[in-house]
Amino acid sequence: MSNQPAPEHIQAGRLIRDRRNDLGLTQAQVAAEGGPSVKLLSQLENGHRWDSLSARSLTRLEKVLQLPKNTLTTQLSAAAYPEWIGEDLGLRRIWDITELPEHEREIAIRSLITYRQAMTDQGMPKSQDRSA
């Protein structure tokens, strides 16, 4: 398992650090105003520990940093899907819920895409395809 943070976590961390700096706040001030602890905030700003942050904590952090609601959630999910999944909500749901390692998830979902394409080619409308 790699200790390298995911690209979306690095981007969200930079967003937090930049916004905090723009507001002239220290990590201690953010923590004191209801954000995460200084230690956790430092880790988040460096792209780590995002999995330990609850939706409630994200909302509080957005409020302290005076960010529009769901800014961090959007930032975290924007890069969370491989480009080849596109905007297909069914495939995104499968990507989100599967516990397979990423390379196995990709194989499974690409197989599903191939299956769906085969069903479409055989005349089965997508709306009847119950596989996603």
Short mmCIF file of C-alpha atoms in Angstrom, two decimals:
data_model
loop_
_atom_site.label_atom_id
_atom_site.label_comp_id
_atom_site.label_asym_id
_atom_site.label_seq_id
_atom_site.Cartn_x
_atom_site.Cartn_y
_atom_site.Cartn_z
CA MET A 1 0.00 0.00 0.00
CA SER A 2 1.42 3.35 -1.05
CA ASN A 3 1.84 6.27 1.33
CA GLN A 4 1.47 8.63 -1.63
CA PRO A 5 -1.77 10.64 -1.29
CA ALA A 6 -4.36 10.53 -4.05
CA PRO A 7 -4.30 13.49 -6.47
CA GLU A 8 -7.75 14.69 -5.33
CA HIS A 9 -6.55 14.68 -1.71
CA ILE A 10 -3.48 16.74 -2.63
CA GLN A 11 -5.68 19.23 -4.51
CA ALA A 12 -8.15 19.52 -1.64
CA GLY A 13 -5.26 20.00 0.80
CA ARG A 14 -3.86 22.81 -1.33
CA LEU A 15 -7.29 24.40 -1.49
CA ILE A 16 -7.53 24.38 2.30
CA ARG A 17 -4.01 25.75 2.79
CA ASP A 18 -4.47 28.47 0.17
CA ARG A 19 -7.85 29.53 1.56
CA ARG A 20 -6.55 29.52 5.13
CA ASN A 21 -3.60 31.68 4.07
CA ASP A 22 -5.87 34.02 2.08
CA LEU A 23 -7.91 34.55 5.25
CA GLY A 24 -4.74 35.09 7.29
CA LEU A 25 -5.56 32.21 9.61
CA THR A 26 -3.12 29.87 11.30
CA GLN A 27 -3.90 26.19 11.66
CA ALA A 28 -4.46 26.82 15.38
CA GLN A 29 -7.03 29.52 14.60
CA VAL A 30 -8.89 27.21 12.22
CA ALA A 31 -8.95 24.51 14.90
CA ALA A 32 -10.13 27.00 17.53
CA GLU A 33 -12.99 28.16 15.29
CA GLY A 34 -14.37 24.61 14.92
CA GLY A 35 -12.15 23.07 12.28
CA PRO A 36 -10.16 19.88 12.77
CA SER A 37 -7.26 19.72 15.22
CA VAL A 38 -3.97 21.35 14.21
CA LYS A 39 -2.42 17.91 13.71
CA LEU A 40 -5.24 16.66 11.50
CA LEU A 41 -5.42 19.93 9.57
CA SER A 42 -1.70 19.70 8.83
CA GLN A 43 -2.16 16.15 7.58
CA LEU A 44 -5.13 17.16 5.41
CA GLU A 45 -3.22 20.07 3.91
CA ASN A 46 -0.51 17.57 2.92
CA GLY A 47 -3.03 15.24 1.27
CA HIS A 48 -3.28 12.67 4.06
CA ARG A 49 -6.02 11.38 6.39
CA TRP A 50 -8.98 12.45 4.23
CA ASP A 51 -10.64 9.12 4.93
CA SER A 52 -10.84 10.03 8.62
CA LEU A 53 -12.81 13.24 8.03
CA SER A 54 -16.59 12.97 8.41
CA ALA A 55 -19.11 14.86 6.28
CA ARG A 56 -19.94 16.96 9.36
CA SER A 57 -16.27 17.87 9.82
CA LEU A 58 -16.01 18.82 6.14
CA THR A 59 -19.01 21.12 6.54
CA ARG A 60 -17.52 22.75 9.64
CA LEU A 61 -14.18 23.24 7.90
CA GLU A 62 -15.92 24.86 4.91
CA LYS A 63 -17.72 27.20 7.29
CA VAL A 64 -14.51 28.20 9.10
CA LEU A 65 -12.77 28.80 5.77
CA GLN A 66 -15.81 30.67 4.41
CA LEU A 67 -16.09 28.30 1.45
CA PRO A 68 -19.39 27.64 -0.33
CA LYS A 69 -21.19 24.52 0.93
CA ASN A 70 -19.90 21.25 -0.58
CA THR A 71 -16.77 22.88 -2.03
CA LEU A 72 -14.52 20.27 -0.44
CA THR A 73 -16.83 17.38 -1.26
CA THR A 74 -16.91 18.50 -4.89
CA GLN A 75 -13.13 18.92 -4.92
CA LEU A 76 -12.64 15.44 -3.49
CA SER A 77 -15.02 13.73 -5.89
CA ALA A 78 -14.07 15.66 -9.02
CA ALA A 79 -10.89 13.68 -9.55
CA ALA A 80 -12.08 10.52 -7.84
CA TYR A 81 -13.26 8.78 -11.01
CA PRO A 82 -11.05 7.62 -13.85
CA GLU A 83 -11.61 9.60 -17.04
CA TRP A 84 -12.85 6.52 -18.89
CA ILE A 85 -15.87 6.23 -16.55
CA GLY A 86 -17.11 9.61 -17.73
CA GLU A 87 -20.41 10.86 -16.34
CA ASP A 88 -22.12 7.44 -16.13
CA LEU A 89 -23.70 7.53 -12.66
CA GLY A 90 -24.21 3.76 -12.58
CA LEU A 91 -20.52 3.13 -13.17
CA ARG A 92 -19.58 5.81 -10.62
CA ARG A 93 -21.77 4.09 -8.02
CA ILE A 94 -20.11 0.77 -8.72
CA TRP A 95 -16.66 2.41 -8.50
CA ASP A 96 -17.61 3.92 -5.14
CA ILE A 97 -19.04 0.82 -3.48
CA THR A 98 -16.67 -1.90 -4.56
CA GLU A 99 -13.91 -2.85 -2.15
CA LEU A 100 -11.67 -4.29 -4.83
CA PRO A 101 -8.21 -2.80 -5.31
CA GLU A 102 -8.25 -0.07 -7.98
CA HIS A 103 -6.73 -2.20 -10.77
CA GLU A 104 -9.28 -4.99 -10.13
CA ARG A 105 -12.12 -2.44 -10.01
CA GLU A 106 -11.04 -1.18 -13.41
CA ILE A 107 -11.07 -4.70 -14.87
CA ALA A 108 -14.52 -5.42 -13.38
CA ILE A 109 -16.07 -2.18 -14.59
CA ARG A 110 -14.52 -2.41 -18.04
CA SER A 111 -16.02 -5.91 -18.27
CA LEU A 112 -19.40 -4.46 -17.33
CA ILE A 113 -19.03 -1.79 -20.03
CA THR A 114 -18.24 -4.50 -22.58
CA TYR A 115 -21.28 -6.50 -21.44
CA ARG A 116 -23.56 -3.46 -21.63
CA GLN A 117 -22.26 -2.66 -25.10
CA ALA A 118 -22.89 -6.24 -26.23
CA MET A 119 -26.46 -6.07 -24.88
CA THR A 120 -27.03 -2.76 -26.66
CA ASP A 121 -25.61 -4.20 -29.89
CA GLN A 122 -28.07 -7.09 -29.59
CA GLY A 123 -30.94 -4.64 -29.40
CA MET A 124 -31.49 -4.59 -25.64
CA PRO A 125 -32.23 -0.99 -24.67
CA LYS A 126 -30.02 0.41 -21.91
CA SER A 127 -33.07 1.03 -19.73
CA GLN A 128 -33.67 -2.74 -19.56
CA ASP A 129 -30.08 -3.56 -18.66
CA ARG A 130 -30.28 -4.28 -14.92
CA SER A 131 -26.55 -4.94 -14.47
CA ALA A 132 -25.71 -1.41 -13.26
#
